[in-house]
Amino acid sequence: MDEFALIRKHFQNLTAVAADVALGIGDDCAVLRPGPGEELAVTTDTMVAGRHFDPAARAEDIGWKSLVVSLSDLAAMGARPRWFVLALTLPQVEEAWLERYAQGLKAAADKGGIALVGGDTTAGPLSITITAMGTLPAGKALRRSCAKPGDLVCVTGTLGDAALALQLGLATRCAHFDADREFLKARLNRPTARLDAGHKLRGLAHAAIDLSDGLAGDLQHILAESWVGAEIEADKLPQSEAFQRLAPRASRLSLQAAGGDDYELCVCIPPESLAEARRKLDVPLTEIGRITREPGLRWFDPRGNLLKVELRGYNHFPAEPVIDAAP
Ligand code: ADP
Ligand code: MG
């Protein structure tokens, strides 16, 4: 099958295209119609085989996750997903793999309400780049740069599930006969973008980021951009029941704070807005600490003692060797 037949068969009609697409797949560019008074939020993510995903993983899961990582960025801005383009580099045309990849991609696209409007298809080592676009009312984006001293630091859902799945080697093993391992594996391979939460937190939260590289690293981005610090109580990081049952005690904090792949949102919200946010969200929002005037990220135990930990998020080009110390 040649390049153009491949595009026609697997991608041309992947998603329904609405009236906001003047021109979709098939021309030199897609032509899109954002509404009046809307701003465009644009994000791009590359997933390289062997680095971001195991090429032996289920193709449906690779398809799902390749889009959800970008939807999660849109969620963190409070944007509504609208359009995406897909740059696919494939070592060879494997019909069965493409079929299943497209199926997972479509499931994520339909759930996120986003349309595929273009892309590029090339031969080479397996790699997937998705550029996703969303829209926002002008001036309403949830940024990293507006956290204020006194804000509560909160996270959606639970942290550490995906990192634990990876540590337990659950990513590509096919059958698990217990619900906990199935749950953890799904958290790694089929993450959820917190789109509804991001949308509803607009106007309530001061700052937000999605947790892709681990809380320790990602929260640092908010702190740096907002010129503030934070105090986090390590025991307050929300854990799933499966995590509580299966995570080794000594590595819990490092899995939850430095593990990555959670795709939850971390938000800084004034205390008076927390109750309203909790009422509106379709996912639990857990308070884990607060923003301080004093710079730096400090971790505490429940008795208020400062923890001596060196926690870092994932970095493709670390400046120094990563020290991954448990408390
Ligand atoms: P061009 O040469 O103008 O870049 P291409 O020949 O690469 O266009 O692609 C033809 C059409 O198919 C374009 O509209 C492009 O956006 C679309 N396309 C190519 N690859 C993909 C893909 N993997 N998924 C969706 N659309 C794609
Ligand atoms: Mg091209």
mmCIF file of C-alpha atoms and ligand atoms in Angstrom:
data_model
loop_
_atom_site.group_PDB
_atom_site.id
_atom_site.type_symbol
_atom_site.label_atom_id
_atom_site.label_comp_id
_atom_site.label_asym_id
_atom_site.label_seq_id
_atom_site.Cartn_x
_atom_site.Cartn_y
_atom_site.Cartn_z
ATOM 1 C CA MET A 1 0.000 0.000 0.000
ATOM 2 C CA ASP A 2 1.445 3.382 -0.955
ATOM 3 C CA GLU A 3 1.529 6.522 1.169
ATOM 4 C CA PHE A 4 -1.653 8.043 -0.209
ATOM 5 C CA ALA A 5 -3.673 4.844 -0.104
ATOM 6 C CA LEU A 6 -2.562 4.462 3.512
ATOM 7 C CA ILE A 7 -3.761 7.959 4.396
ATOM 8 C CA ARG A 8 -7.074 7.422 2.621
ATOM 9 C CA LYS A 9 -7.695 4.066 4.220
ATOM 10 C CA HIS A 10 -6.686 4.765 7.794
ATOM 11 C CA PHE A 11 -6.907 8.491 8.409
ATOM 12 C CA GLN A 12 -9.025 10.345 5.854
ATOM 13 C CA ASN A 13 -12.303 9.555 7.582
ATOM 14 C CA LEU A 14 -11.047 8.811 11.081
ATOM 15 C CA THR A 15 -13.133 11.478 12.784
ATOM 16 C CA ALA A 16 -16.307 13.339 11.890
ATOM 17 C CA VAL A 17 -15.507 16.808 10.609
ATOM 18 C CA ALA A 18 -17.850 19.643 11.524
ATOM 19 C CA ALA A 19 -18.516 23.047 10.008
ATOM 20 C CA ASP A 20 -15.488 24.490 11.830
ATOM 21 C CA VAL A 21 -13.278 22.731 9.252
ATOM 22 C CA ALA A 22 -13.389 24.630 5.962
ATOM 23 C CA LEU A 23 -10.849 22.242 4.430
ATOM 24 C CA GLY A 24 -9.625 18.988 5.987
ATOM 25 C CA ILE A 25 -7.334 16.175 4.856
ATOM 26 C CA GLY A 26 -6.427 16.239 1.160
ATOM 27 C CA ASP A 27 -5.074 19.680 0.410
ATOM 28 C CA ASP A 28 -1.771 21.413 1.163
ATOM 29 C CA CYS A 29 -3.138 22.836 4.408
ATOM 30 C CA ALA A 30 -6.169 22.393 6.578
ATOM 31 C CA VAL A 31 -8.289 25.540 6.802
ATOM 32 C CA LEU A 32 -9.975 25.984 10.167
ATOM 33 C CA ARG A 33 -12.594 28.319 11.559
ATOM 34 C CA PRO A 34 -12.166 29.334 15.186
ATOM 35 C CA GLY A 35 -15.226 31.273 16.413
ATOM 36 C CA PRO A 36 -15.358 35.012 17.042
ATOM 37 C CA GLY A 37 -13.670 36.103 20.277
ATOM 38 C CA GLU A 38 -11.804 32.808 20.556
ATOM 39 C CA GLU A 39 -8.084 32.266 21.048
ATOM 40 C CA LEU A 40 -6.254 29.243 19.691
ATOM 41 C CA ALA A 41 -4.218 27.020 22.057
ATOM 42 C CA VAL A 42 -1.648 24.904 20.171
ATOM 43 C CA THR A 43 0.521 22.086 21.504
ATOM 44 C CA THR A 44 2.752 19.455 19.945
ATOM 45 C CA ASP A 45 4.143 16.203 21.360
ATOM 46 C CA THR A 46 6.421 13.569 19.917
ATOM 47 C CA MET A 47 6.413 9.951 21.058
ATOM 48 C CA VAL A 48 9.478 7.972 20.033
ATOM 49 C CA ALA A 49 9.351 4.156 20.083
ATOM 50 C CA GLY A 50 11.564 2.722 22.801
ATOM 51 C CA ARG A 51 11.669 6.001 24.664
ATOM 52 C CA HIS A 52 8.084 7.138 25.216
ATOM 53 C CA PHE A 53 6.430 3.809 24.558
ATOM 54 C CA ASP A 54 7.292 0.180 24.131
ATOM 55 C CA PRO A 55 6.793 -0.711 20.439
ATOM 56 C CA ALA A 56 5.550 -4.091 21.672
ATOM 57 C CA ALA A 57 2.635 -2.448 23.487
ATOM 58 C CA ARG A 58 -0.850 -2.839 22.027
ATOM 59 C CA ALA A 59 -1.186 -0.593 18.973
ATOM 60 C CA GLU A 60 -4.645 0.554 20.218
ATOM 61 C CA ASP A 61 -3.034 1.784 23.425
ATOM 62 C CA ILE A 62 -0.257 3.571 21.517
ATOM 63 C CA GLY A 63 -2.925 5.259 19.388
ATOM 64 C CA TRP A 64 -4.925 6.306 22.431
ATOM 65 C CA LYS A 65 -1.991 7.644 24.392
ATOM 66 C CA SER A 66 -0.382 9.452 21.449
ATOM 67 C CA LEU A 67 -3.380 11.786 21.385
ATOM 68 C CA VAL A 68 -4.203 11.916 25.096
ATOM 69 C CA VAL A 69 -0.796 13.418 25.973
ATOM 70 C CA SER A 70 -1.723 16.408 23.777
ATOM 71 C CA LEU A 71 -5.322 16.557 25.004
ATOM 72 C CA SER A 72 -3.865 16.751 28.503
ATOM 73 C CA ASP A 73 -1.936 19.896 27.516
ATOM 74 C CA LEU A 74 -5.156 21.443 26.207
ATOM 75 C CA ALA A 75 -6.872 20.469 29.475
ATOM 76 C CA ALA A 76 -4.149 22.244 31.461
ATOM 77 C CA MET A 77 -4.927 25.483 29.590
ATOM 78 C CA GLY A 78 -8.669 25.076 30.060
ATOM 79 C CA ALA A 79 -9.053 24.830 26.272
ATOM 80 C CA ARG A 80 -11.732 22.960 24.345
ATOM 81 C CA PRO A 81 -10.143 20.456 21.915
ATOM 82 C CA ARG A 82 -10.983 21.188 18.264
ATOM 83 C CA TRP A 83 -8.466 19.924 15.671
ATOM 84 C CA PHE A 84 -5.285 17.892 15.429
ATOM 85 C CA VAL A 85 -2.698 16.886 12.829
ATOM 86 C CA LEU A 86 -0.722 13.654 12.911
ATOM 87 C CA ALA A 87 2.868 13.180 11.697
ATOM 88 C CA LEU A 88 3.508 9.477 11.528
ATOM 89 C CA THR A 89 6.896 7.909 10.814
ATOM 90 C CA LEU A 90 6.677 4.160 10.207
ATOM 91 C CA PRO A 91 9.456 1.605 9.589
ATOM 92 C CA GLN A 92 7.107 -0.267 7.221
ATOM 93 C CA VAL A 93 3.428 -0.477 6.361
ATOM 94 C CA GLU A 94 1.939 -3.043 8.704
ATOM 95 C CA GLU A 95 -1.755 -3.143 7.970
ATOM 96 C CA ALA A 96 -2.860 -4.865 11.163
ATOM 97 C CA TRP A 97 -0.828 -2.507 13.331
ATOM 98 C CA LEU A 98 -2.153 0.587 11.540
ATOM 99 C CA GLU A 99 -5.709 -0.638 11.827
ATOM 100 C CA ARG A 100 -5.391 -1.017 15.578
ATOM 101 C CA TYR A 101 -3.380 2.177 15.999
ATOM 102 C CA ALA A 102 -6.108 4.131 14.175
ATOM 103 C CA GLN A 103 -8.784 2.474 16.316
ATOM 104 C CA GLY A 104 -7.153 3.630 19.569
ATOM 105 C CA LEU A 105 -6.524 7.079 18.124
ATOM 106 C CA LYS A 106 -10.169 7.373 17.089
ATOM 107 C CA ALA A 107 -11.398 6.313 20.527
ATOM 108 C CA ALA A 108 -9.342 9.086 22.152
ATOM 109 C CA ALA A 109 -10.392 11.617 19.493
ATOM 110 C CA ASP A 110 -14.087 10.830 19.878
ATOM 111 C CA LYS A 111 -13.870 11.008 23.669
ATOM 112 C CA GLY A 112 -12.013 14.339 23.483
ATOM 113 C CA GLY A 113 -14.278 15.755 20.763
ATOM 114 C CA ILE A 114 -11.379 16.582 18.435
ATOM 115 C CA ALA A 115 -11.118 16.155 14.642
ATOM 116 C CA LEU A 116 -8.137 14.915 12.583
ATOM 117 C CA VAL A 117 -7.576 17.505 9.858
ATOM 118 C CA GLY A 118 -4.170 16.679 8.387
ATOM 119 C CA GLY A 119 -0.717 15.260 8.925
ATOM 120 C CA ASP A 120 2.324 13.785 7.297
ATOM 121 C CA THR A 121 3.336 10.190 6.644
ATOM 122 C CA THR A 122 6.976 9.174 6.223
ATOM 123 C CA ALA A 123 9.191 6.089 6.395
ATOM 124 C CA GLY A 124 11.741 5.802 9.195
ATOM 125 C CA PRO A 125 12.111 4.685 12.828
ATOM 126 C CA LEU A 126 8.669 4.530 14.512
ATOM 127 C CA SER A 127 7.733 7.915 15.904
ATOM 128 C CA ILE A 128 4.454 9.776 16.320
ATOM 129 C CA THR A 129 4.033 13.536 16.515
ATOM 130 C CA ILE A 130 0.657 15.081 17.188
ATOM 131 C CA THR A 131 -0.127 18.780 17.097
ATOM 132 C CA ALA A 132 -3.416 19.565 18.779
ATOM 133 C CA MET A 133 -5.383 22.791 18.723
ATOM 134 C CA GLY A 134 -8.055 23.952 21.103
ATOM 135 C CA THR A 135 -9.989 27.141 21.625
ATOM 136 C CA LEU A 136 -10.622 29.431 24.574
ATOM 137 C CA PRO A 137 -12.547 32.639 25.141
ATOM 138 C CA ALA A 138 -9.982 35.411 24.587
ATOM 139 C CA GLY A 139 -7.796 36.084 27.645
ATOM 140 C CA LYS A 140 -9.093 33.143 29.689
ATOM 141 C CA ALA A 141 -6.253 30.591 29.348
ATOM 142 C CA LEU A 142 -5.089 28.902 32.561
ATOM 143 C CA ARG A 143 -1.399 29.744 32.692
ATOM 144 C CA ARG A 144 1.612 28.563 34.645
ATOM 145 C CA SER A 145 2.586 32.095 35.543
ATOM 146 C CA CYS A 146 -0.204 33.379 37.789
ATOM 147 C CA ALA A 147 0.100 31.378 41.056
ATOM 148 C CA LYS A 148 -0.078 33.597 44.172
ATOM 149 C CA PRO A 149 1.288 33.141 47.720
ATOM 150 C CA GLY A 150 -1.512 31.640 49.818
ATOM 151 C CA ASP A 151 -2.981 29.615 46.935
ATOM 152 C CA LEU A 152 -3.670 25.981 47.696
ATOM 153 C CA VAL A 153 -1.800 23.464 45.554
ATOM 154 C CA CYS A 154 -4.237 20.760 44.439
ATOM 155 C CA VAL A 155 -4.118 17.761 42.120
ATOM 156 C CA THR A 156 -6.863 15.852 40.315
ATOM 157 C CA GLY A 157 -7.213 12.069 40.595
ATOM 158 C CA THR A 158 -4.372 9.986 42.009
ATOM 159 C CA LEU A 159 -0.615 10.087 41.478
ATOM 160 C CA GLY A 160 1.957 7.360 40.903
ATOM 161 C CA ASP A 161 -0.210 4.688 39.275
ATOM 162 C CA ALA A 162 1.490 4.805 35.871
ATOM 163 C CA ALA A 163 4.987 4.891 37.374
ATOM 164 C CA LEU A 164 4.141 1.897 39.560
ATOM 165 C CA ALA A 165 2.778 0.007 36.531
ATOM 166 C CA LEU A 166 6.042 0.657 34.730
ATOM 167 C CA GLN A 167 8.092 -0.413 37.741
ATOM 168 C CA LEU A 168 6.077 -3.632 38.065
ATOM 169 C CA GLY A 169 6.600 -4.363 34.348
ATOM 170 C CA LEU A 170 2.874 -4.309 33.560
ATOM 171 C CA ALA A 171 3.063 -2.233 30.367
ATOM 172 C CA THR A 172 3.081 -4.977 27.747
ATOM 173 C CA ARG A 173 2.169 -8.119 29.647
ATOM 174 C CA CYS A 174 -1.165 -9.196 28.233
ATOM 175 C CA ALA A 175 -3.315 -10.777 30.909
ATOM 176 C CA HIS A 176 -3.472 -9.966 34.585
ATOM 177 C CA PHE A 177 -5.761 -11.911 36.781
ATOM 178 C CA ASP A 178 -6.152 -9.294 39.431
ATOM 179 C CA ALA A 179 -8.027 -6.027 39.287
ATOM 180 C CA ASP A 180 -5.239 -3.967 40.869
ATOM 181 C CA ARG A 181 -2.694 -4.785 38.169
ATOM 182 C CA GLU A 182 -5.263 -4.260 35.421
ATOM 183 C CA PHE A 183 -6.113 -0.869 36.911
ATOM 184 C CA LEU A 184 -2.472 0.224 37.126
ATOM 185 C CA LYS A 185 -1.747 -0.965 33.602
ATOM 186 C CA ALA A 186 -4.731 1.005 32.292
ATOM 187 C CA ARG A 187 -3.513 4.097 34.116
ATOM 188 C CA LEU A 188 -0.214 3.759 32.226
ATOM 189 C CA ASN A 189 -1.513 2.751 28.795
ATOM 190 C CA ARG A 190 -4.902 4.462 28.716
ATOM 191 C CA PRO A 191 -4.528 7.728 30.615
ATOM 192 C CA THR A 192 -7.405 10.216 30.843
ATOM 193 C CA ALA A 193 -7.011 13.856 29.852
ATOM 194 C CA ARG A 194 -8.744 15.980 32.522
ATOM 195 C CA LEU A 195 -10.568 18.109 29.973
ATOM 196 C CA ASP A 196 -13.717 18.703 31.977
ATOM 197 C CA ALA A 197 -11.685 19.686 35.047
ATOM 198 C CA GLY A 198 -9.467 22.091 33.076
ATOM 199 C CA HIS A 199 -12.487 23.697 31.482
ATOM 200 C CA LYS A 200 -14.295 24.179 34.803
ATOM 201 C CA LEU A 201 -11.195 25.432 36.641
ATOM 202 C CA ARG A 202 -10.928 28.353 34.229
ATOM 203 C CA GLY A 203 -11.739 31.469 36.224
ATOM 204 C CA LEU A 204 -11.335 29.610 39.554
ATOM 205 C CA ALA A 205 -7.683 28.488 39.551
ATOM 206 C CA HIS A 206 -4.829 30.982 39.225
ATOM 207 C CA ALA A 207 -2.417 28.549 37.552
ATOM 208 C CA ALA A 208 -2.366 25.030 36.167
ATOM 209 C CA ILE A 209 -0.061 22.463 34.584
ATOM 210 C CA ASP A 210 -0.592 18.884 33.527
ATOM 211 C CA LEU A 211 1.526 16.234 35.223
ATOM 212 C CA SER A 212 3.449 14.407 32.523
ATOM 213 C CA ASP A 213 6.989 14.388 33.916
ATOM 214 C CA GLY A 214 6.210 13.986 37.625
ATOM 215 C CA LEU A 215 4.842 16.454 40.190
ATOM 216 C CA ALA A 216 8.278 17.496 41.490
ATOM 217 C CA GLY A 217 9.429 18.663 38.080
ATOM 218 C CA ASP A 218 6.135 19.968 36.747
ATOM 219 C CA LEU A 219 5.231 21.999 39.838
ATOM 220 C CA GLN A 220 8.672 23.610 39.587
ATOM 221 C CA HIS A 221 7.593 25.073 36.247
ATOM 222 C CA ILE A 222 4.665 26.849 37.911
ATOM 223 C CA LEU A 223 6.935 28.085 40.713
ATOM 224 C CA ALA A 224 9.547 29.414 38.305
ATOM 225 C CA GLU A 225 7.016 31.079 36.000
ATOM 226 C CA SER A 226 5.074 32.605 38.914
ATOM 227 C CA TRP A 227 8.129 33.628 40.988
ATOM 228 C CA VAL A 228 6.853 31.805 44.087
ATOM 229 C CA GLY A 229 7.663 28.698 46.169
ATOM 230 C CA ALA A 230 5.597 25.829 47.576
ATOM 231 C CA GLU A 231 5.293 23.625 50.641
ATOM 232 C CA ILE A 232 3.931 20.175 49.935
ATOM 233 C CA GLU A 233 2.866 17.584 52.490
ATOM 234 C CA ALA A 234 4.149 14.299 51.075
ATOM 235 C CA ASP A 235 1.491 12.176 52.812
ATOM 236 C CA LYS A 236 -1.321 14.122 51.194
ATOM 237 C CA LEU A 237 -0.465 13.020 47.637
ATOM 238 C CA PRO A 238 -3.574 11.065 46.608
ATOM 239 C CA GLN A 239 -3.113 7.315 46.140
ATOM 240 C CA SER A 240 -5.390 4.858 44.388
ATOM 241 C CA GLU A 241 -6.378 1.730 46.302
ATOM 242 C CA ALA A 242 -4.323 -0.378 43.902
ATOM 243 C CA PHE A 243 -1.305 1.844 44.589
ATOM 244 C CA GLN A 244 -1.833 1.516 48.344
ATOM 245 C CA ARG A 245 -1.892 -2.255 48.079
ATOM 246 C CA LEU A 246 1.008 -2.745 45.647
ATOM 247 C CA ALA A 247 3.485 0.122 45.975
ATOM 248 C CA PRO A 248 6.569 -0.664 48.077
ATOM 249 C CA ARG A 249 6.566 1.729 51.032
ATOM 250 C CA ALA A 250 10.114 2.967 50.428
ATOM 251 C CA SER A 251 9.482 4.083 46.856
ATOM 252 C CA ARG A 252 6.001 5.614 47.238
ATOM 253 C CA LEU A 253 7.051 9.240 47.333
ATOM 254 C CA SER A 254 9.441 8.910 44.427
ATOM 255 C CA LEU A 255 6.782 7.087 42.341
ATOM 256 C CA GLN A 256 4.186 9.746 43.130
ATOM 257 C CA ALA A 257 6.352 12.841 42.853
ATOM 258 C CA ALA A 258 9.036 11.920 40.330
ATOM 259 C CA GLY A 259 7.397 9.121 38.348
ATOM 260 C CA GLY A 260 5.550 10.881 35.567
ATOM 261 C CA ASP A 261 2.889 9.818 33.065
ATOM 262 C CA ASP A 262 0.029 10.705 35.454
ATOM 263 C CA TYR A 263 -1.733 13.193 33.122
ATOM 264 C CA GLU A 264 -3.520 14.656 36.126
ATOM 265 C CA LEU A 265 -3.744 18.413 36.596
ATOM 266 C CA CYS A 266 -1.870 20.334 39.274
ATOM 267 C CA VAL A 267 -3.580 23.650 40.032
ATOM 268 C CA CYS A 268 -3.012 26.611 42.316
ATOM 269 C CA ILE A 269 -6.307 27.902 43.591
ATOM 270 C CA PRO A 270 -7.267 30.549 46.166
ATOM 271 C CA PRO A 271 -8.702 28.894 49.325
ATOM 272 C CA GLU A 272 -12.105 30.559 48.873
ATOM 273 C CA SER A 273 -12.564 28.883 45.457
ATOM 274 C CA LEU A 274 -11.752 25.311 46.478
ATOM 275 C CA ALA A 275 -15.271 24.287 47.546
ATOM 276 C CA GLU A 276 -16.800 25.541 44.302
ATOM 277 C CA ALA A 277 -14.122 23.800 42.237
ATOM 278 C CA ARG A 278 -14.759 20.530 44.079
ATOM 279 C CA ARG A 279 -18.478 20.827 43.528
ATOM 280 C CA LYS A 280 -18.079 21.382 39.798
ATOM 281 C CA LEU A 281 -15.372 18.847 38.924
ATOM 282 C CA ASP A 282 -16.067 15.312 37.732
ATOM 283 C CA VAL A 283 -12.882 14.080 39.440
ATOM 284 C CA PRO A 284 -11.596 14.392 43.044
ATOM 285 C CA LEU A 285 -9.437 17.441 43.723
ATOM 286 C CA THR A 286 -6.976 16.906 46.587
ATOM 287 C CA GLU A 287 -5.250 19.698 48.456
ATOM 288 C CA ILE A 288 -1.567 18.799 48.891
ATOM 289 C CA GLY A 289 0.072 22.043 50.029
ATOM 290 C CA ARG A 290 0.327 25.764 49.506
ATOM 291 C CA ILE A 291 2.132 28.434 47.532
ATOM 292 C CA THR A 292 4.620 30.537 49.496
ATOM 293 C CA ARG A 293 6.375 33.820 48.921
ATOM 294 C CA GLU A 294 9.674 32.105 49.781
ATOM 295 C CA PRO A 295 11.029 30.461 46.597
ATOM 296 C CA GLY A 296 11.801 26.731 46.293
ATOM 297 C CA LEU A 297 9.835 23.512 46.609
ATOM 298 C CA ARG A 298 9.847 22.006 50.115
ATOM 299 C CA TRP A 299 8.403 18.626 51.186
ATOM 300 C CA PHE A 300 7.042 17.984 54.687
ATOM 301 C CA ASP A 301 5.957 14.993 56.727
ATOM 302 C CA PRO A 302 2.585 15.050 58.590
ATOM 303 C CA ARG A 303 4.277 16.388 61.756
ATOM 304 C CA GLY A 304 5.570 19.388 59.830
ATOM 305 C CA ASN A 305 9.189 18.209 59.625
ATOM 306 C CA LEU A 306 11.066 19.139 56.486
ATOM 307 C CA LEU A 307 11.905 16.024 54.445
ATOM 308 C CA LYS A 308 15.407 15.699 53.066
ATOM 309 C CA VAL A 309 14.562 14.455 49.589
ATOM 310 C CA GLU A 310 15.917 15.131 46.167
ATOM 311 C CA LEU A 311 12.955 14.680 43.832
ATOM 312 C CA ARG A 312 13.093 15.523 40.197
ATOM 313 C CA GLY A 313 10.822 15.144 37.234
ATOM 314 C CA TYR A 314 11.780 13.434 34.014
ATOM 315 C CA ASN A 315 14.156 15.389 31.783
ATOM 316 C CA HIS A 316 15.353 14.239 28.340
ATOM 317 C CA PHE A 317 18.583 16.195 28.678
ATOM 318 C CA PRO A 318 19.356 16.327 32.416
ATOM 319 C CA ALA A 319 21.998 18.889 33.353
ATOM 320 C CA GLU A 320 23.369 16.664 36.125
ATOM 321 C CA PRO A 321 22.919 12.979 36.879
ATOM 322 C CA VAL A 322 19.470 12.384 38.377
ATOM 323 C CA ILE A 323 19.483 11.395 42.046
ATOM 324 C CA ASP A 324 16.330 9.510 42.777
ATOM 325 C CA ALA A 325 16.286 9.271 46.556
ATOM 326 C CA ALA A 326 13.423 7.920 48.607
ATOM 327 C CA PRO A 327 12.880 9.479 52.049
HETATM 328 P P1 ADP B 1 1.956 17.792 1.349
HETATM 329 O O1 ADP B 1 2.887 17.123 0.397
HETATM 330 O O2 ADP B 1 1.228 18.967 0.804
HETATM 331 O O3 ADP B 1 2.579 18.002 2.680
HETATM 332 P P2 ADP B 1 1.004 15.207 1.784
HETATM 333 O O4 ADP B 1 1.138 14.591 0.446
HETATM 334 O O5 ADP B 1 2.081 14.957 2.788
HETATM 335 O O6 ADP B 1 0.775 16.750 1.585
HETATM 336 O O7 ADP B 1 -0.371 14.760 2.437
HETATM 337 C C1 ADP B 1 -1.563 14.762 1.697
HETATM 338 C C2 ADP B 1 -2.728 15.101 2.582
HETATM 339 O O8 ADP B 1 -2.886 14.076 3.553
HETATM 340 C C3 ADP B 1 -2.533 16.402 3.367
HETATM 341 O O9 ADP B 1 -3.783 17.028 3.472
HETATM 342 C C4 ADP B 1 -2.058 15.935 4.714
HETATM 343 O O10 ADP B 1 -2.430 16.846 5.719
HETATM 344 C C5 ADP B 1 -2.768 14.598 4.855
HETATM 345 N N1 ADP B 1 -2.044 13.614 5.674
HETATM 346 C C6 ADP B 1 -0.820 13.085 5.438
HETATM 347 N N2 ADP B 1 -0.497 12.182 6.384
HETATM 348 C C7 ADP B 1 -1.530 12.130 7.249
HETATM 349 C C8 ADP B 1 -1.804 11.428 8.441
HETATM 350 N N3 ADP B 1 -0.944 10.537 8.972
HETATM 351 N N4 ADP B 1 -2.972 11.647 9.055
HETATM 352 C C9 ADP B 1 -3.834 12.542 8.557
HETATM 353 N N5 ADP B 1 -3.665 13.233 7.436
HETATM 354 C C10 ADP B 1 -2.521 13.050 6.793
HETATM 355 MG MG MG B 2 3.660 16.163 3.507
#
